XYZ file of C-alpha atoms in Angstrom:
177
model
C -16.019 -30.858 -28.147
C -14.672 -29.701 -31.438
C -11.744 -27.545 -32.176
C -13.719 -24.277 -32.684
C -15.269 -24.673 -29.185
C -11.964 -25.397 -27.776
C -10.402 -22.145 -29.416
C -13.382 -20.216 -28.036
C -13.124 -21.471 -24.556
C -9.398 -20.868 -24.527
C -10.166 -17.247 -25.809
C -12.755 -16.744 -22.974
C -10.340 -18.202 -20.418
C -7.306 -16.137 -21.620
C -9.308 -12.776 -21.986
C -11.840 -13.404 -18.928
C -10.695 -10.323 -17.081
C -11.207 -7.961 -20.182
C -14.566 -9.897 -20.812
C -15.969 -9.291 -17.056
C -14.618 -5.599 -17.188
C -16.448 -4.990 -20.460
C -19.650 -6.388 -19.009
C -19.416 -4.265 -16.174
C -18.964 -1.293 -18.429
C -22.088 -2.332 -20.401
C -24.023 -2.696 -17.153
C -22.922 0.766 -16.166
C -23.791 2.265 -19.510
C -27.271 0.760 -19.521
C -27.777 1.885 -15.929
C -26.908 5.383 -16.739
C -28.815 5.386 -20.125
C -31.846 4.209 -18.110
C -31.330 7.072 -15.645
C -31.101 9.662 -18.400
C -34.242 8.304 -20.157
C -36.241 8.110 -16.995
C -35.184 11.608 -15.725
C -35.451 13.739 -18.965
C -38.120 11.779 -21.130
C -40.365 10.656 -18.345
C -39.372 12.949 -15.714
C -39.274 10.391 -13.093
C -35.784 9.522 -12.050
C -34.730 5.969 -10.926
C -32.959 6.065 -7.708
C -30.767 2.776 -7.848
C -29.177 3.695 -11.140
C -26.413 5.759 -9.877
C -25.489 3.394 -7.127
C -25.392 0.583 -9.594
C -23.242 2.432 -12.081
C -20.642 3.560 -9.511
C -20.430 -0.011 -8.220
C -20.193 -1.386 -11.683
C -17.494 1.187 -12.491
C -15.171 0.239 -9.554
C -15.585 -3.376 -10.311
C -14.633 -2.625 -14.034
C -11.734 -0.676 -12.878
C -10.329 -3.268 -10.654
C -11.097 -6.318 -12.871
C -9.536 -4.589 -15.701
C -6.299 -4.104 -13.484
C -6.014 -7.743 -13.274
C -5.612 -7.848 -17.055
C -3.085 -5.100 -17.011
C -1.068 -6.819 -14.398
C -1.151 -10.181 -16.434
C 0.188 -8.247 -19.523
C 2.912 -6.458 -17.252
C 1.175 -3.160 -17.948
C 0.989 -1.916 -14.477
C 2.574 1.171 -13.198
C 6.295 1.140 -12.910
C 9.336 3.623 -13.076
C 10.499 2.789 -16.809
C 12.974 5.510 -16.688
C 15.080 3.928 -14.277
C 14.512 0.354 -15.614
C 15.466 1.425 -19.052
C 18.768 2.715 -17.851
C 19.952 -0.608 -17.014
C 21.158 -3.597 -19.069
C 18.979 -6.666 -19.926
C 19.583 -8.527 -16.788
C 19.485 -5.351 -14.509
C 16.182 -4.342 -16.321
C 14.560 -7.914 -15.406
C 15.990 -7.495 -11.896
C 14.462 -4.130 -11.426
C 11.126 -5.339 -12.753
C 11.164 -8.139 -10.424
C 11.746 -5.778 -7.427
C 8.801 -3.638 -8.654
C 6.687 -6.703 -9.068
C 7.578 -7.829 -5.343
C 6.711 -4.233 -4.105
C 3.489 -4.351 -5.809
C 2.693 -7.908 -4.611
C 3.317 -6.888 -0.865
C 1.091 -3.725 -1.402
C -1.588 -5.681 -2.827
C -1.627 -8.068 0.060
C -1.705 -5.295 2.550
C -4.648 -3.597 0.599
C -6.518 -6.865 0.183
C -6.160 -7.641 3.713
C -7.422 -4.149 4.930
C -10.352 -4.327 2.505
C -11.113 -7.958 3.696
C -11.359 -6.618 7.199
C -13.839 -3.807 6.221
C -15.825 -6.223 4.324
C -16.089 -8.490 7.475
C -17.188 -5.570 9.543
C -19.776 -4.532 6.892
C -21.096 -8.255 6.972
C -21.009 -8.340 10.597
C -23.225 -5.161 11.200
C -25.467 -6.123 8.306
C -24.862 -3.052 6.371
C -26.671 -2.425 2.953
C -26.463 -0.364 -0.012
C -28.883 2.644 0.327
C -30.996 2.037 -2.786
C -30.451 -1.441 -3.962
C -30.341 -2.991 -0.469
C -27.550 -5.331 -1.291
C -25.530 -6.288 1.624
C -22.376 -3.887 1.408
C -19.895 -6.558 1.984
C -20.573 -8.269 -1.295
C -19.271 -5.362 -3.596
C -16.627 -4.841 -1.214
C -15.381 -8.207 -1.275
C -14.783 -8.205 -4.979
C -11.774 -5.917 -4.408
C -9.683 -8.126 -2.195
C -10.436 -10.887 -4.629
C -8.949 -8.793 -7.616
C -5.878 -7.880 -5.571
C -5.239 -11.611 -5.022
C -5.859 -12.430 -8.607
C -3.388 -9.519 -9.404
C -0.981 -11.058 -7.032
C -1.244 -14.468 -8.560
C -0.516 -12.756 -12.005
C 2.471 -11.052 -10.690
C 3.843 -14.359 -9.221
C 3.507 -15.655 -12.826
C 5.225 -12.597 -14.195
C 8.086 -12.957 -11.664
C 8.541 -16.605 -12.557
C 8.924 -15.619 -16.344
C 11.282 -12.989 -15.663
C 13.476 -15.278 -13.332
C 13.598 -17.787 -16.425
C 14.600 -15.044 -18.813
C 17.390 -14.133 -16.324
C 18.555 -17.790 -16.290
C 18.549 -17.773 -19.880
C 20.732 -14.837 -20.241
C 23.345 -16.623 -17.926
C 23.370 -19.747 -20.272
C 25.914 -19.608 -23.108
C 24.486 -19.576 -26.641
C 24.964 -22.629 -28.799
C 26.381 -21.959 -32.141
C 24.082 -22.213 -35.111
C 24.143 -25.679 -36.788
C 25.875 -27.349 -33.977
C 24.059 -30.238 -32.488
C 24.313 -32.074 -29.189
C 26.643 -35.076 -29.722
C 28.606 -33.602 -32.653
């Protein structure tokens, strides 16, 4: 594998959430475009396009939320956080991440249980006849991925707090001098 392929794979891996969310957005736009053309040009609406568009929209939002969590762009009360010093700000961010982490676990568990019930009773979507548990199962996976990203963010913040506690070495001074 050459260097360009390696860079391309790293780019795809690093931006996977955004790429998947963009693919969902493209699929949604295509489905809606088909519906508009079928309805207004051919006067024959297609039944499944609305269901596909709504499902893709929900998937796009939650997959995009994984990327927002990775970049630490999730919802937080910055007014209170910015009132603190550097160390206090990091501690407040960690507390917020931990609350978000626990909420995600609770939500993921609830949606997982709903998905299991949908599978148990063999429910399908009305137009596409896809087993309903499949699109529902995307949500707990997304919440668990957000928790993984939150865990990584908390570890980085803990390292920053530890670095704040270390005394600065004077510039030009080397170990052993």
